[in-house]
Amino acid sequence: MLPNLFGLDLPGLSRELARLDEPPYRARQVYVWLYKKRVRSIDEMTDLAKPLRARLAAEFELRWPEPADRQLSYDGTVKHLFRLDDGASIESVYIPEEKRRTICISTQAGCPLECAFCLTGIRGYRRNLKTWEILGQVAALMADAPARTHGLAWNVVVMGMGEPLLNCDATLAALRVLMDPEGFAVSPKKLTLSTVGILPALEKLMQEPVRPNLAISLHAPNAALRRTLMPIEEKYPLEAVIAAAQRYPIPRGGLVTYEYVLLRDVNDSEEHARQLARLLKGSRAKVNLIPLNPAPEIPFRAPTPEAVDAFYAVLAAAQITVSVRRPRGQDILAACGQLHLKRAEASAASPAP
Ligand code: SAH
């Protein structure tokens, strides 16, 4: 298999084209074809001379991840399964809304974090994705969107399989191309990265000149409870994660999102809500409550609607901005926490690092 042209950043393309004795501006031309116009073959790069196209095609392929399956939910959500070169598979989700359309992408095949309520973690970990495998999900889902949605802006959420900040370099490289006006041109305001708070990588993300919105997976209002749900609490405790997130550079008035999966009788009482309100009081925080999306292997139950309302009311009364995430694509296991490795693959998965 030839190396993939898709996934190279501008310095990478410049290097390759310099090797072919091409002037530096060629790299930008190729970059625009790859990420702004998103052509499917080198031959479609019509402002490159035919001999150059032929030389590129002799040395490189241009490909996106191989689609393996596509499931449509009753609510219009589409779950895409991609089969990767080494047999690993990943899922990405297209979520149509009234005034926008959202793509949810994966950064790892599986996930090593083993959060107790998340099917991705329950099914195990396989590997980090490459930059082209991350970008390719966006390219493929954008190309697949129905024509009638073409006027709507894109949102991209890095909330699929895996922990993006455990695959920091490839994820940051992909984000740069996604947000580049000469690339995918997704507005940084419409891009959100969700993380449990891998502190060294979060610091790295903060150093980026252009940054996405930040969402922190909190899920408990204290360390003792968080530890029982999320093993990563041992390494990166919630107080330190919140302190770091509060330093995350966002424009004036911007807020950091704290995600909180509600699990019946585990973390969904009014007392938990009061603790959470105290924890976040005075921070630039908004809380996104996520009623558990169940799956057969997930050993928790969804909260009652009354518990969700009561939890919400406590936060609202404490003047904390709060919203409840509506599940999308639940019938096809496309909702948050429901993406997973296929069975055969999971049993072959390597142990967590
Ligand atoms: N590893 C990152 C990115 C994955 S985002 C992170 O944890 O933030 C996935 C989001 O869905 C997280 O907020 C996660 O906690 C939430 N989630 C996981 N399992 C879920 C489930 N079963 N129901 C609802 N939300 C879930």
Coordinates of C-alpha atoms and ligand atoms in Angstrom, one line a residue:
M1 CA 0.0 0.0 0.0
L2 CA 1.3 3.4 -0.9
P3 CA 1.5 6.2 1.7
N4 CA -1.7 8.3 2.0
L5 CA -1.5 11.9 0.9
F6 CA -4.7 12.6 2.9
G7 CA -3.7 13.5 6.4
L8 CA -0.5 15.3 5.7
D9 CA -0.4 18.8 7.0
L10 CA 1.1 21.8 5.2
P11 CA 4.7 21.2 6.4
G12 CA 4.4 17.5 5.5
L13 CA 3.1 18.3 2.0
S14 CA 5.8 20.9 1.5
R15 CA 8.4 18.3 2.4
E16 CA 7.0 15.8 -0.1
L17 CA 6.6 18.3 -2.9
A18 CA 10.1 19.7 -2.4
R19 CA 11.4 16.2 -2.8
L20 CA 9.6 16.1 -6.2
D21 CA 11.4 19.5 -7.0
E22 CA 8.1 21.4 -7.0
P23 CA 7.9 25.1 -5.8
P24 CA 6.6 25.7 -2.3
Y25 CA 3.2 27.1 -3.4
R26 CA 2.2 23.6 -4.8
A27 CA 1.9 22.3 -1.3
R28 CA -0.9 24.8 -0.5
Q29 CA -2.6 23.9 -3.8
V30 CA -2.6 20.2 -2.8
Y31 CA -3.7 21.1 0.7
V32 CA -6.8 23.0 -0.6
W33 CA -7.7 20.1 -2.8
L34 CA -7.4 17.6 0.0
Y35 CA -9.2 19.5 2.8
K36 CA -11.2 22.3 1.4
K37 CA -12.5 20.8 -1.8
R38 CA -12.1 17.3 -0.6
V39 CA -11.5 15.5 -3.9
R40 CA -11.4 11.7 -3.9
S41 CA -8.5 11.3 -6.3
I42 CA -5.2 13.0 -7.2
D43 CA -6.4 13.2 -10.8
E44 CA -9.1 15.7 -9.8
M45 CA -6.5 18.2 -8.8
T46 CA -6.9 20.0 -12.1
D47 CA -4.7 23.0 -11.5
L48 CA -1.7 20.6 -11.2
A49 CA 0.0 19.7 -14.5
K50 CA -0.8 16.2 -15.6
P51 CA 2.8 14.9 -15.2
L52 CA 2.9 16.1 -11.6
R53 CA -0.5 14.4 -11.0
A54 CA 1.0 11.2 -12.4
R55 CA 4.1 11.4 -10.3
L56 CA 2.0 12.0 -7.2
A57 CA -0.2 9.1 -8.1
A58 CA 2.8 6.9 -8.5
E59 CA 4.0 7.6 -5.0
F60 CA 0.8 8.2 -3.0
E61 CA -2.7 7.1 -2.5
L62 CA -5.5 9.4 -1.6
R63 CA -8.0 7.7 0.6
W64 CA -10.4 8.1 3.5
P65 CA -11.3 5.3 5.9
E66 CA -13.1 2.4 4.3
P67 CA -16.9 2.5 5.0
A68 CA -18.1 -0.9 6.3
D69 CA -21.6 -0.2 7.5
R70 CA -24.1 2.7 7.8
Q71 CA -27.2 2.6 10.0
L72 CA -30.0 5.1 10.0
S73 CA -32.0 5.9 13.2
Y74 CA -35.7 6.8 13.2
D75 CA -34.6 10.4 14.2
G76 CA -32.3 10.8 11.2
T77 CA -29.1 10.1 13.0
V78 CA -26.7 8.1 10.9
K79 CA -24.0 5.8 12.5
H80 CA -21.0 5.1 10.2
L81 CA -18.7 2.1 10.8
F82 CA -15.3 2.3 9.2
R83 CA -13.0 -0.7 8.8
L84 CA -9.3 0.3 9.1
D85 CA -6.3 -1.2 7.4
D86 CA -5.3 -3.4 10.4
G87 CA -8.9 -4.7 10.9
A88 CA -9.7 -2.3 13.7
S89 CA -13.0 -0.5 13.3
I90 CA -14.4 2.8 14.5
E91 CA -17.7 4.5 14.5
S92 CA -18.7 8.1 13.7
V93 CA -22.1 9.7 14.0
Y94 CA -24.0 12.2 11.8
I95 CA -26.7 14.1 13.8
P96 CA -29.1 16.3 11.9
E97 CA -30.8 19.1 13.8
E98 CA -33.2 21.8 12.8
K99 CA -30.7 24.6 12.3
R100 CA -27.4 22.8 12.2
R101 CA -25.8 19.4 11.6
T102 CA -23.3 17.7 13.9
I103 CA -20.5 15.2 13.3
C104 CA -19.2 13.2 16.2
I105 CA -15.8 11.6 15.6
S106 CA -13.6 9.0 17.3
T107 CA -9.9 9.4 18.1
Q108 CA -9.1 5.9 19.3
A109 CA -10.4 2.4 18.3
G110 CA -11.9 1.5 21.6
C111 CA -10.8 3.3 24.8
P112 CA -8.4 2.4 27.6
L113 CA -10.2 4.5 30.3
E114 CA -12.8 2.0 31.4
C115 CA -15.4 4.4 32.7
A116 CA -18.0 2.1 34.3
F117 CA -21.0 3.4 32.4
C118 CA -19.5 3.7 28.9
L119 CA -19.8 0.8 26.4
T120 CA -16.7 1.9 24.5
G121 CA -14.6 1.4 27.6
I122 CA -16.3 -1.8 28.6
R123 CA -15.5 -3.3 25.2
G124 CA -11.8 -2.6 25.5
Y125 CA -9.0 -0.7 23.7
R126 CA -7.3 -1.3 20.5
R127 CA -5.1 1.6 19.4
N128 CA -4.7 5.3 18.7
L129 CA -6.1 6.6 15.4
K130 CA -3.8 8.3 12.9
T131 CA -4.4 11.9 11.8
W132 CA -5.8 10.8 8.5
E133 CA -8.2 8.4 10.2
I134 CA -9.6 11.2 12.3
L135 CA -9.9 13.7 9.5
G136 CA -11.2 11.0 7.1
Q137 CA -14.2 10.5 9.3
V138 CA -15.2 14.1 9.0
A139 CA -14.6 14.1 5.2
A140 CA -16.7 11.0 4.7
L141 CA -19.6 12.1 6.8
M142 CA -19.6 15.6 5.3
A143 CA -19.7 14.0 1.8
D144 CA -22.6 11.8 2.9
A145 CA -24.8 14.5 4.2
P146 CA -28.1 14.9 2.4
A147 CA -28.3 17.7 -0.2
R148 CA -31.2 19.4 1.6
T149 CA -28.9 20.1 4.6
H150 CA -26.2 21.8 2.5
G151 CA -27.0 25.3 3.7
L152 CA -26.6 24.4 7.4
A153 CA -23.4 25.0 9.4
W154 CA -21.3 22.1 10.6
N155 CA -20.6 21.3 14.2
V156 CA -17.9 18.8 15.0
V157 CA -17.7 17.2 18.4
V158 CA -14.7 15.0 19.5
M159 CA -16.9 12.8 21.6
G160 CA -16.9 9.5 19.8
M161 CA -14.8 6.5 20.8
G162 CA -11.7 7.1 22.7
E163 CA -10.0 9.8 24.8
P164 CA -8.7 12.5 22.4
L165 CA -6.1 13.7 24.9
L166 CA -4.5 10.2 25.1
N167 CA -3.9 10.6 21.4
C168 CA -2.9 14.2 21.7
D169 CA -0.5 14.7 18.7
A170 CA -2.7 13.1 16.1
T171 CA -5.8 14.8 17.5
L172 CA -4.2 18.3 17.6
A173 CA -2.9 17.8 14.0
A174 CA -6.4 16.9 12.9
L175 CA -8.0 19.9 14.8
R176 CA -5.7 22.3 13.1
V177 CA -6.7 21.2 9.6
L178 CA -10.4 21.1 10.7
M179 CA -10.3 24.7 11.9
D180 CA -8.1 26.1 9.2
P181 CA -10.1 28.4 6.8
E182 CA -8.1 26.9 4.0
G183 CA -8.9 23.4 5.2
F184 CA -12.2 22.1 6.4
A185 CA -13.0 25.6 7.7
V186 CA -15.0 24.5 10.7
S187 CA -15.4 27.5 13.0
P188 CA -13.6 27.0 16.4
K189 CA -16.8 28.0 18.0
K190 CA -18.5 25.0 16.4
L191 CA -15.9 22.5 17.4
T192 CA -15.9 20.9 20.9
L193 CA -13.3 18.5 22.4
S194 CA -14.5 16.4 25.2
T195 CA -12.0 14.9 27.7
V196 CA -11.8 13.4 31.2
G197 CA -8.9 15.8 31.8
I198 CA -5.6 14.3 30.9
L199 CA -3.7 17.2 32.5
P200 CA -0.3 17.3 30.6
A201 CA -2.2 17.1 27.2
L202 CA -4.7 19.7 28.3
E203 CA -1.8 22.1 28.9
K204 CA -0.6 21.3 25.4
L205 CA -4.1 22.0 24.0
M206 CA -4.1 25.4 25.8
Q207 CA -0.9 26.4 24.0
E208 CA -2.5 26.0 20.6
P209 CA -3.0 29.3 18.8
V210 CA -6.6 28.3 17.8
R211 CA -8.5 26.1 20.2
P212 CA -11.9 24.3 20.2
N213 CA -14.5 24.6 22.9
L214 CA -13.7 22.4 25.9
A215 CA -16.0 19.9 27.5
I216 CA -14.9 18.1 30.7
S217 CA -16.4 14.7 31.6
L218 CA -17.0 15.1 35.3
H219 CA -19.9 12.7 36.2
A220 CA -19.5 13.0 39.9
P221 CA -19.4 15.9 42.4
N222 CA -16.6 14.5 44.6
A223 CA -13.5 12.4 44.2
A224 CA -14.7 9.4 46.1
L225 CA -17.7 8.9 43.9
R226 CA -15.8 9.8 40.7
R227 CA -13.2 7.2 41.6
T228 CA -15.8 4.4 41.6
L229 CA -17.0 5.4 38.1
M230 CA -13.8 6.6 36.4
P231 CA -10.5 4.9 37.2
I232 CA -8.7 8.0 35.7
E233 CA -9.7 9.9 38.9
E234 CA -6.6 8.3 40.6
K235 CA -4.3 9.9 38.2
Y236 CA -6.0 13.2 37.4
P237 CA -8.3 14.2 40.3
L238 CA -11.3 16.3 39.6
E239 CA -10.2 19.4 41.6
A240 CA -7.0 19.6 39.5
V241 CA -8.9 19.0 36.3
I242 CA -11.4 21.8 37.1
A243 CA -8.6 24.2 38.1
A244 CA -6.9 23.5 34.8
A245 CA -10.1 23.8 32.8
Q246 CA -10.8 27.2 34.4
R247 CA -7.6 28.4 32.9
Y248 CA -8.6 27.3 29.5
P249 CA -8.4 30.3 27.2
I250 CA -11.8 31.1 25.9
P251 CA -13.2 34.4 24.6
R252 CA -14.9 36.7 27.1
G253 CA -18.1 35.3 28.4
G254 CA -17.3 31.8 27.1
L255 CA -17.9 28.8 29.4
V256 CA -16.4 25.4 29.9
T257 CA -18.9 22.6 29.6
Y258 CA -19.0 20.0 32.4
E259 CA -20.7 16.8 31.3
Y260 CA -22.5 14.8 33.9
V261 CA -24.0 11.4 33.0
L262 CA -26.9 10.8 35.3
L263 CA -27.0 7.2 36.7
R264 CA -30.1 6.2 38.7
D265 CA -29.5 6.0 42.4
V266 CA -25.7 6.5 41.9
N267 CA -25.0 10.1 41.3
D268 CA -28.5 11.6 40.5
S269 CA -29.8 12.8 43.9
E270 CA -30.5 16.4 44.9
E271 CA -27.7 16.2 47.4
H272 CA -25.3 15.3 44.5
A273 CA -26.7 18.3 42.6
R274 CA -26.0 20.6 45.6
Q275 CA -22.4 19.3 45.9
L276 CA -21.9 19.9 42.1
A277 CA -23.3 23.4 42.5
R278 CA -20.8 24.1 45.3
L279 CA -18.0 22.6 43.3
L280 CA -18.6 24.8 40.3
K281 CA -19.9 27.9 42.0
G282 CA -18.2 31.0 40.6
S283 CA -16.5 29.2 37.7
R284 CA -17.0 29.9 34.1
A285 CA -19.0 26.7 33.9
K286 CA -22.1 25.3 32.3
V287 CA -23.3 21.8 33.1
N288 CA -24.6 19.4 30.5
L289 CA -26.7 16.7 32.1
I290 CA -26.7 13.4 30.1
P291 CA -29.3 10.9 31.2
L292 CA -27.5 7.5 30.8
N293 CA -27.9 5.9 27.4
P294 CA -28.3 2.3 28.4
A295 CA -26.9 -0.8 26.6
P296 CA -27.1 -4.5 27.7
E297 CA -23.5 -4.5 29.0
I298 CA -23.8 -1.2 30.9
P299 CA -24.5 -2.1 34.6
F300 CA -26.5 1.1 35.4
R301 CA -30.0 2.4 34.9
A302 CA -31.1 5.6 33.4
P303 CA -32.4 8.2 35.9
T304 CA -36.1 8.8 36.2
P305 CA -37.4 11.9 34.4
E306 CA -38.3 13.3 37.9
A307 CA -34.7 12.9 39.1
V308 CA -33.4 14.7 36.0
D309 CA -35.9 17.6 36.6
A310 CA -35.0 17.8 40.3
F311 CA -31.2 17.7 39.6
Y312 CA -31.6 20.4 36.9
A313 CA -33.7 22.6 39.3
V314 CA -31.0 22.6 42.0
L315 CA -28.3 23.7 39.6
A316 CA -30.6 26.4 38.0
A317 CA -31.5 27.7 41.4
A318 CA -27.8 28.0 42.2
Q319 CA -27.5 30.1 39.0
I320 CA -25.4 27.6 37.1
T321 CA -26.1 27.4 33.4
V322 CA -27.5 23.9 32.8
S323 CA -28.9 21.9 29.9
V324 CA -30.1 18.3 29.4
R325 CA -28.7 16.4 26.4
R326 CA -31.4 14.8 24.3
P327 CA -30.4 11.3 23.2
R328 CA -30.0 10.9 19.5
G329 CA -29.8 7.6 17.6
Q330 CA -30.4 5.5 20.7
D331 CA -32.2 2.8 18.7
I332 CA -29.0 2.1 16.6
L333 CA -26.6 2.4 19.6
A334 CA -25.3 5.7 18.2
A335 CA -25.8 7.8 21.3
C336 CA -23.1 9.0 23.8
G337 CA -21.3 6.1 25.3
Q338 CA -22.9 3.5 23.0
L339 CA -20.1 3.3 20.4
H340 CA -18.1 0.2 20.7
L341 CA -15.7 -2.3 19.2
K342 CA -17.3 -5.4 17.6
R343 CA -17.2 -8.5 19.6
A344 CA -14.4 -10.5 17.8
E345 CA -12.3 -7.4 17.7
A346 CA -12.8 -6.6 21.4
S347 CA -11.5 -10.1 22.4
A348 CA -8.4 -9.4 20.4
A349 CA -8.0 -6.0 21.9
S350 CA -4.7 -5.2 23.7
P351 CA -4.7 -4.4 27.4
A352 CA -4.8 -0.8 28.5
P353 CA -1.4 0.9 28.5
Ligands
SAH1 N1 -13.1 10.3 26.4 C1 -13.7 11.6 26.2 C2 -14.5 11.6 24.9 C3 -15.7 10.7 24.8 S1 -17.0 11.7 25.0 C4 -14.6 11.9 27.4 O1 -14.9 11.0 28.2 O2 -15.1 13.0 27.5 C5 -18.3 10.7 25.4 C6 -19.3 11.5 26.4 O3 -20.4 10.6 26.6 C7 -18.6 11.7 27.7 O4 -19.1 12.8 28.4 C8 -19.0 10.4 28.3 O5 -18.9 10.4 29.7 C9 -20.5 10.3 27.9 N2 -21.0 8.9 28.1 C10 -20.3 7.8 28.2 N3 -21.1 6.7 28.3 C11 -22.3 7.2 28.3 C12 -23.6 6.6 28.4 N4 -23.7 5.2 28.6 N5 -24.7 7.4 28.4 C13 -24.6 8.7 28.2 N6 -23.4 9.3 28.1 C14 -22.3 8.6 28.1

